[in-house]
Coordinates of C-alpha atoms in Angstrom, one line a residue:
M1 CA -32.9 -13.6 39.6
I2 CA -35.1 -12.5 42.0
R3 CA -35.2 -14.1 45.7
K4 CA -38.6 -15.0 46.7
Q5 CA -39.6 -13.7 50.2
W6 CA -42.8 -13.2 49.8
R7 CA -44.0 -13.5 53.5
F8 CA -45.6 -11.5 55.2
P9 CA -49.2 -12.1 55.9
L10 CA -51.9 -9.7 54.4
A11 CA -53.8 -8.7 56.9
G12 CA -64.1 14.3 34.3
A13 CA -64.2 10.8 32.3
A14 CA -62.2 10.6 29.2
I15 CA -63.4 7.3 27.7
V16 CA -61.9 5.2 24.8
S17 CA -63.1 2.0 23.9
L18 CA -62.3 -0.7 22.2
G19 CA -65.0 -2.0 21.6
L20 CA -69.4 -1.6 22.2
T21 CA -69.8 0.5 25.2
G22 CA -68.7 0.8 28.6
C23 CA -71.5 -1.2 30.5
A24 CA -72.6 -4.3 31.0
G25 CA -76.0 -6.0 30.6
G26 CA -77.5 -7.2 27.8
G27 CA -75.9 -9.2 25.2
E28 CA -74.8 -12.6 24.4
D29 CA -75.7 -16.0 26.4
P30 CA -72.2 -16.4 28.7
A31 CA -72.9 -20.5 28.7
S32 CA -73.7 -20.2 25.3
D33 CA -71.3 -21.6 22.6
G34 CA -71.8 -18.3 21.0
P35 CA -69.1 -15.2 21.0
V36 CA -69.3 -13.3 24.2
T37 CA -68.2 -9.5 24.8
I38 CA -66.6 -8.6 28.2
T39 CA -66.8 -4.7 29.2
Y40 CA -63.6 -4.1 31.1
W41 CA -62.7 -0.4 32.5
D42 CA -58.8 -0.1 33.3
F43 CA -56.8 3.3 33.5
L44 CA -54.5 3.0 31.2
D45 CA -55.1 3.9 28.2
P46 CA -53.3 0.8 25.9
S47 CA -53.5 3.7 22.6
Q48 CA -50.4 5.0 24.6
D49 CA -47.1 4.2 23.8
N50 CA -45.6 3.6 27.5
P51 CA -44.2 0.1 28.0
R52 CA -47.7 -0.1 30.9
S53 CA -50.3 1.1 28.3
N54 CA -47.8 -1.2 25.2
A55 CA -48.3 -4.9 27.5
L56 CA -51.9 -4.0 28.5
A57 CA -53.1 -4.0 24.5
E58 CA -50.7 -6.9 24.4
N59 CA -52.6 -8.9 26.6
I60 CA -56.2 -7.8 26.1
A61 CA -54.8 -9.4 22.2
N62 CA -53.6 -12.4 23.5
F63 CA -56.3 -12.9 25.5
E64 CA -58.6 -12.6 22.4
D65 CA -56.8 -14.8 20.4
A66 CA -56.6 -17.1 23.1
N67 CA -60.4 -17.3 23.7
P68 CA -61.6 -16.5 20.0
N69 CA -65.7 -16.3 21.9
I70 CA -64.8 -13.7 23.9
K71 CA -64.0 -10.2 23.2
V72 CA -62.9 -7.2 25.2
D73 CA -65.0 -3.9 25.3
L74 CA -62.0 -1.7 26.9
S75 CA -63.3 1.9 28.3
V76 CA -60.5 4.1 30.0
V77 CA -61.8 5.6 33.5
S78 CA -59.7 7.3 35.6
L79 CA -59.5 6.2 39.3
G80 CA -61.8 9.6 40.4
D81 CA -64.3 8.5 38.0
M82 CA -64.8 4.6 38.2
L83 CA -64.8 5.7 42.5
N84 CA -67.8 7.9 41.5
R85 CA -69.3 6.0 38.5
L86 CA -69.1 2.2 39.7
P87 CA -71.3 2.4 42.9
Q88 CA -73.9 4.0 40.5
A89 CA -73.3 1.7 37.1
A90 CA -73.6 -1.3 39.8
A91 CA -77.3 0.1 41.3
A92 CA -78.2 0.6 37.7
G93 CA -77.2 -2.4 36.9
Q94 CA -74.6 -1.5 34.5
A95 CA -71.8 -1.9 36.2
P96 CA -68.6 -3.5 33.6
D97 CA -68.3 -7.1 33.7
V98 CA -64.2 -6.2 34.8
F99 CA -62.7 -3.4 36.9
K100 CA -59.2 -2.3 37.8
M101 CA -59.3 -0.9 41.7
F102 CA -56.1 0.3 44.0
T103 CA -56.2 -1.6 47.0
P104 CA -56.6 0.9 49.1
Q105 CA -60.0 1.2 47.6
V106 CA -61.3 -2.5 47.5
P107 CA -63.1 -2.2 50.7
Q108 CA -64.7 1.1 49.8
M109 CA -66.2 0.0 47.0
A110 CA -66.8 -3.6 48.3
A111 CA -69.2 -2.0 50.3
A112 CA -70.6 0.4 48.1
G113 CA -72.1 -3.0 46.0
A114 CA -69.6 -2.5 43.2
Y115 CA -68.3 -6.2 42.9
S116 CA -69.7 -9.3 42.6
P117 CA -68.4 -12.3 44.2
L118 CA -65.1 -14.8 42.6
P119 CA -66.4 -17.1 41.3
D120 CA -65.9 -21.0 43.6
A121 CA -62.6 -21.4 41.3
A122 CA -60.5 -18.7 42.3
S123 CA -60.3 -20.5 45.5
E124 CA -58.3 -23.1 43.6
I125 CA -55.4 -20.5 42.5
T126 CA -53.1 -21.4 45.5
D127 CA -49.8 -19.0 44.4
W128 CA -50.3 -15.7 45.3
L129 CA -47.2 -14.1 46.2
R130 CA -49.4 -12.2 49.0
P131 CA -52.6 -14.1 50.9
T132 CA -56.0 -13.0 49.3
D133 CA -58.0 -13.0 52.6
A134 CA -58.4 -9.4 52.5
L135 CA -59.7 -8.8 49.8
V136 CA -63.4 -9.0 50.9
G137 CA -66.8 -7.4 50.8
P138 CA -68.3 -6.6 53.9
D139 CA -69.8 -10.6 54.4
G140 CA -66.7 -11.9 54.3
E141 CA -66.9 -13.3 50.4
Q142 CA -63.5 -12.6 48.2
V143 CA -64.6 -9.8 45.6
A144 CA -60.9 -9.3 44.3
V145 CA -57.4 -10.5 43.2
P146 CA -54.1 -8.9 43.0
Y147 CA -52.4 -7.7 39.3
E148 CA -49.6 -6.4 40.8
Y149 CA -47.6 -5.4 43.6
R150 CA -45.6 -2.3 44.5
T151 CA -44.4 -0.4 47.3
C152 CA -42.9 3.0 47.7
A153 CA -39.4 3.9 46.5
L154 CA -37.5 6.9 47.6
Y155 CA -36.1 8.0 43.2
Y156 CA -34.0 11.0 43.2
N157 CA -31.3 12.7 40.1
E158 CA -28.0 11.6 41.3
K159 CA -27.3 15.0 38.6
I160 CA -28.3 17.0 41.0
L161 CA -27.1 15.7 44.3
Q162 CA -23.2 15.8 42.8
E163 CA -24.1 19.4 41.6
V164 CA -25.0 20.1 45.5
G165 CA -22.5 18.1 47.0
A166 CA -24.9 15.7 48.5
T167 CA -25.1 12.0 48.7
A168 CA -28.4 9.5 48.3
P169 CA -30.1 10.7 52.2
T170 CA -31.0 7.6 53.9
T171 CA -32.7 9.1 56.3
Y172 CA -36.1 12.1 56.7
D173 CA -33.9 14.5 57.7
E174 CA -31.5 14.1 55.4
V175 CA -34.3 14.2 52.9
V176 CA -35.0 17.6 54.3
D177 CA -31.2 19.1 53.9
V178 CA -30.5 17.6 50.6
A179 CA -33.6 19.4 49.7
A180 CA -32.7 22.5 50.8
A181 CA -29.4 22.6 49.2
A182 CA -31.2 21.6 45.9
A183 CA -34.0 24.2 46.7
E184 CA -30.9 26.5 46.7
A185 CA -29.6 25.8 43.6
G186 CA -33.0 26.2 41.9
Y187 CA -34.2 23.2 41.8
T188 CA -37.4 21.4 43.2
G189 CA -35.8 20.0 46.3
F190 CA -38.5 17.0 47.3
G191 CA -41.2 16.4 45.0
T192 CA -44.8 16.3 46.6
G193 CA -47.9 17.7 45.9
F194 CA -51.5 18.6 48.4
S195 CA -54.1 18.5 44.8
D196 CA -57.0 16.9 45.7
T197 CA -57.5 16.5 41.8
D198 CA -55.8 12.7 41.7
N199 CA -57.5 11.0 44.9
S200 CA -55.0 12.9 46.5
A201 CA -52.0 10.1 45.0
I202 CA -48.9 11.2 46.2
I203 CA -49.6 12.8 49.4
S204 CA -51.1 9.5 50.5
T205 CA -49.3 7.3 49.1
L206 CA -46.3 8.6 51.0
F207 CA -48.6 8.8 54.1
D208 CA -49.0 4.6 54.0
C209 CA -45.7 4.3 53.9
F210 CA -44.5 6.3 56.1
M211 CA -47.0 4.8 58.4
T212 CA -46.2 1.8 58.2
Q213 CA -42.4 2.3 58.9
V214 CA -43.0 4.1 61.5
G215 CA -45.2 0.9 62.7
Q216 CA -48.4 3.6 63.0
E217 CA -51.4 2.0 62.8
I218 CA -54.0 3.9 60.8
W219 CA -57.7 3.1 62.1
N220 CA -58.4 2.0 66.0
S221 CA -60.8 -1.4 65.9
D222 CA -63.6 0.9 65.9
G223 CA -62.9 2.1 62.3
D224 CA -61.4 5.3 63.0
A225 CA -58.3 7.4 62.1
D226 CA -56.3 7.2 64.7
F227 CA -52.8 8.3 64.0
A228 CA -52.4 11.5 65.6
T229 CA -49.9 10.1 67.4
G230 CA -45.9 10.8 67.9
A231 CA -45.0 8.4 65.2
G232 CA -48.3 9.7 63.0
E233 CA -46.4 13.7 64.5
E234 CA -43.1 12.8 63.1
F235 CA -44.8 12.4 59.4
G236 CA -46.2 16.0 59.4
N237 CA -43.0 17.3 61.5
F238 CA -40.8 15.8 58.0
L239 CA -43.3 18.4 56.2
A240 CA -42.9 21.3 57.9
D241 CA -39.6 21.0 58.0
L242 CA -39.6 20.6 54.3
R243 CA -41.8 23.5 54.4
D244 CA -39.1 25.8 56.6
A245 CA -36.2 24.7 54.4
G246 CA -37.7 25.8 51.0
G247 CA -37.8 21.5 49.9
L248 CA -40.9 22.0 49.1
G249 CA -42.1 22.8 44.9
G250 CA -43.6 26.6 44.5
S251 CA -46.8 24.8 43.2
V252 CA -46.2 21.6 46.3
V253 CA -50.5 23.3 46.7
S254 CA -51.6 22.1 43.4
D255 CA -48.6 19.1 42.2
T256 CA -50.2 16.3 41.9
Y257 CA -48.5 12.9 41.3
S258 CA -48.0 13.1 37.2
T259 CA -46.8 16.9 37.9
V260 CA -44.3 15.2 40.4
T261 CA -43.2 12.1 38.3
D262 CA -42.4 14.7 35.2
G263 CA -41.1 16.9 37.4
L264 CA -38.3 13.9 37.8
A265 CA -38.1 13.3 34.4
N266 CA -37.7 16.6 33.4
G267 CA -34.8 17.2 35.6
T268 CA -36.6 19.9 37.4
V269 CA -37.0 18.0 40.7
A270 CA -34.6 16.5 43.0
M271 CA -36.3 13.6 44.8
A272 CA -39.4 12.5 45.3
V273 CA -41.1 9.1 47.1
L274 CA -43.2 7.3 44.7
G275 CA -44.8 3.7 43.5
S276 CA -41.7 1.3 42.7
E277 CA -44.1 1.1 39.4
R278 CA -42.0 3.7 38.4
V279 CA -38.7 2.3 38.4
V280 CA -39.2 1.4 34.9
T281 CA -40.3 4.2 33.1
L282 CA -38.5 7.0 35.0
T283 CA -34.9 5.1 35.2
A284 CA -35.3 5.3 31.1
Q285 CA -37.0 8.5 30.5
N286 CA -33.5 10.0 32.4
P287 CA -30.5 8.1 32.7
D288 CA -29.6 10.9 36.2
I289 CA -33.0 9.2 37.5
R290 CA -31.6 6.3 40.8
W291 CA -33.9 4.7 43.2
S292 CA -33.2 3.0 47.1
A293 CA -34.9 2.5 49.5
L294 CA -37.1 4.8 52.0
P295 CA -35.0 7.0 54.2
T296 CA -36.1 6.1 58.0
A297 CA -37.2 8.2 60.6
S298 CA -36.4 8.4 64.2
T299 CA -37.7 4.9 64.6
G300 CA -38.7 1.8 62.6
G301 CA -36.9 0.8 59.7
S302 CA -37.0 1.6 55.7
V303 CA -39.5 -1.0 55.0
G304 CA -43.0 0.2 53.7
S305 CA -46.5 -0.8 52.9
T306 CA -47.4 -3.3 50.0
F307 CA -50.8 -2.5 47.7
G308 CA -51.2 -2.2 43.7
W309 CA -53.5 -3.0 41.6
T310 CA -56.7 -5.6 41.5
L311 CA -59.3 -7.2 39.5
G312 CA -62.9 -7.9 40.4
I313 CA -66.4 -8.9 38.8
G314 CA -68.6 -5.7 39.0
A315 CA -72.1 -6.2 40.6
G316 CA -74.4 -8.2 38.7
S317 CA -72.7 -9.5 35.8
E318 CA -74.3 -12.1 33.9
K319 CA -71.4 -13.3 31.7
T320 CA -69.4 -13.6 35.2
D321 CA -67.4 -17.5 33.8
A322 CA -66.4 -15.3 30.9
A323 CA -65.1 -12.6 33.1
W324 CA -63.4 -14.8 35.6
K325 CA -61.7 -16.5 32.3
F326 CA -60.4 -12.8 31.5
V327 CA -59.5 -11.9 35.3
E328 CA -57.4 -15.5 35.6
Y329 CA -56.3 -15.0 32.2
M330 CA -54.6 -11.6 33.1
T331 CA -53.2 -12.2 36.5
G332 CA -51.7 -15.7 34.8
P333 CA -48.3 -16.9 34.1
E334 CA -48.1 -15.7 30.3
A335 CA -49.6 -12.5 31.3
G336 CA -48.1 -12.5 34.1
A337 CA -44.5 -11.9 32.0
V338 CA -45.8 -9.4 29.3
M339 CA -46.7 -6.8 31.7
A340 CA -43.7 -7.2 33.8
S341 CA -41.8 -6.0 30.8
G342 CA -43.8 -2.8 31.1
G343 CA -42.3 -2.7 35.3
E344 CA -45.6 -4.0 36.7
V345 CA -44.1 -6.5 39.2
P346 CA -46.4 -9.9 39.2
T347 CA -48.2 -11.7 41.5
R348 CA -47.8 -15.1 41.6
E349 CA -45.4 -17.6 41.3
A350 CA -45.3 -19.5 39.2
T351 CA -45.1 -15.8 36.7
Y352 CA -41.5 -15.7 37.2
E353 CA -40.7 -19.1 36.4
D354 CA -41.2 -17.8 32.5
E355 CA -37.8 -17.6 31.0
F356 CA -38.6 -14.1 30.4
F357 CA -37.8 -13.5 34.1
A358 CA -34.1 -15.4 33.4
T359 CA -33.0 -12.7 30.7
P360 CA -31.1 -9.4 30.6
E361 CA -34.2 -7.4 29.8
A362 CA -35.4 -8.3 33.1
E363 CA -32.9 -7.7 35.6
T364 CA -35.2 -3.9 36.2
V365 CA -37.8 -5.9 36.9
N366 CA -36.4 -8.2 39.1
S367 CA -34.6 -5.8 41.1
V368 CA -37.4 -4.2 41.7
A369 CA -39.7 -7.5 42.6
D370 CA -37.0 -9.0 45.2
Y371 CA -37.0 -5.0 46.3
V372 CA -41.3 -5.1 47.3
S373 CA -40.6 -8.8 48.9
T374 CA -37.6 -7.2 51.0
N375 CA -38.6 -4.4 52.4
S376 CA -42.8 -3.9 52.3
E377 CA -45.7 -5.1 53.7
P378 CA -49.4 -5.3 53.7
H379 CA -51.8 -4.0 56.1
V380 CA -56.0 -3.9 55.6
Y381 CA -57.5 -0.9 54.6
A382 CA -60.6 0.9 56.2
D383 CA -63.4 1.4 54.1
N384 CA -63.1 5.3 53.6
W385 CA -59.5 6.0 52.0
V386 CA -60.3 8.7 49.9
T387 CA -61.5 10.5 53.1
L388 CA -58.2 10.3 54.6
A389 CA -56.6 11.1 51.4
T390 CA -58.4 14.2 50.7
A391 CA -58.0 15.2 54.8
L392 CA -54.2 14.5 54.2
S393 CA -54.4 17.0 50.6
Q394 CA -56.6 19.5 53.1
A395 CA -54.3 19.6 55.5
G396 CA -51.0 20.0 53.8
Q397 CA -52.4 22.9 51.7
S398 CA -53.2 24.0 55.1
L399 CA -49.5 23.1 56.1
S400 CA -48.6 25.1 52.9
L401 CA -50.4 28.0 53.2
N402 CA -51.4 29.1 56.3
G403 CA -48.3 27.6 58.2
L404 CA -49.8 24.6 60.1
S405 CA -46.6 22.9 62.4
G406 CA -46.4 19.0 62.1
S407 CA -48.9 18.3 65.0
E408 CA -51.4 21.0 63.8
F409 CA -51.5 19.0 59.8
I410 CA -51.3 15.1 61.3
S411 CA -54.4 16.5 64.1
A412 CA -56.5 18.7 61.0
A413 CA -56.3 15.6 59.2
Q414 CA -57.1 13.3 61.5
D415 CA -60.0 14.8 62.7
A416 CA -61.2 15.2 59.5
I417 CA -61.9 12.0 58.8
N418 CA -63.9 11.6 62.3
Q419 CA -66.3 14.0 61.3

């Protein structure tokens, strides 16, 4: 069973509609006894046959069964499109009633006016496994609650490592050595990517966890990027060493989170650092995939960042009562147990009392939840995470194509953010 050790302080649009529209506004009076339709934006497509999508579809159906006067109109919107469209929709009074947002981007969307403050009822939930006091808007009012938790983990293909006579690396220097051997055998040694087409998710996730590992703050007290230090340069040196050893993929400039994940699944990528939410799906797709704690740098340990997805109510929603009922249900124990079957880590203490977590089927998600609790810690994000992620991807492209050193990489990224 999971050890509940959550003790760290929290410092193109493809749309699939399951209802009427993708925006709030108009419609039913939420104070009446008649039916209410709330609009919801999520990046997951519940029509797809994968564990996380299936869990989302089941939870929405269960919510509607439990609340027959509330219908959920889901639009599938990628994170990139959400970041572009939410501020505009909010300004036009057409924000969705509820939307899912990645933790690092909550401050950015709050600063852009995309959220309504959560109702007072939100403060009545006291069993979050992480404090929620950083999920606030510029005025300090809470705007979101955690939907799931995750951190970074090292994934590796045990069969490939055995083929090249290697064991799972425990330091980043060892990652470079194993990646070089795997590349010599015809594989991508270490999967990462410098594409900015998916908000630079894979390189920014690795960067976020690495900075936490080495104890390097990303921003200073004035909100400026301030990570081009000795500890920060070690991240750039790791990437440069991988490049020089031939351990990066041939398409690293264009590779994304999805292409690296696919490479692990199909056995062409030997290792990668990805979010812990992929454990269930990747190990199911490829029995040779294993996962472990993060490698260590020359300083620091294996504790990465805690992040994940959140739920909030859109600015100007006229259906906040119904919207909050949905948010509360989707982050509550019943929905959390279903969500966990898809490999995501629930965010409330009460969820782990569900009988599901005592079954053999929950063994993997229990181990992931335990890992997140003991190998990650949260931090506060500034309101420019997308700018930071883009700067990392652009500096990474220059590192790959123009031969930047690790020091030049980290300085170029910092300078681009602070322009």
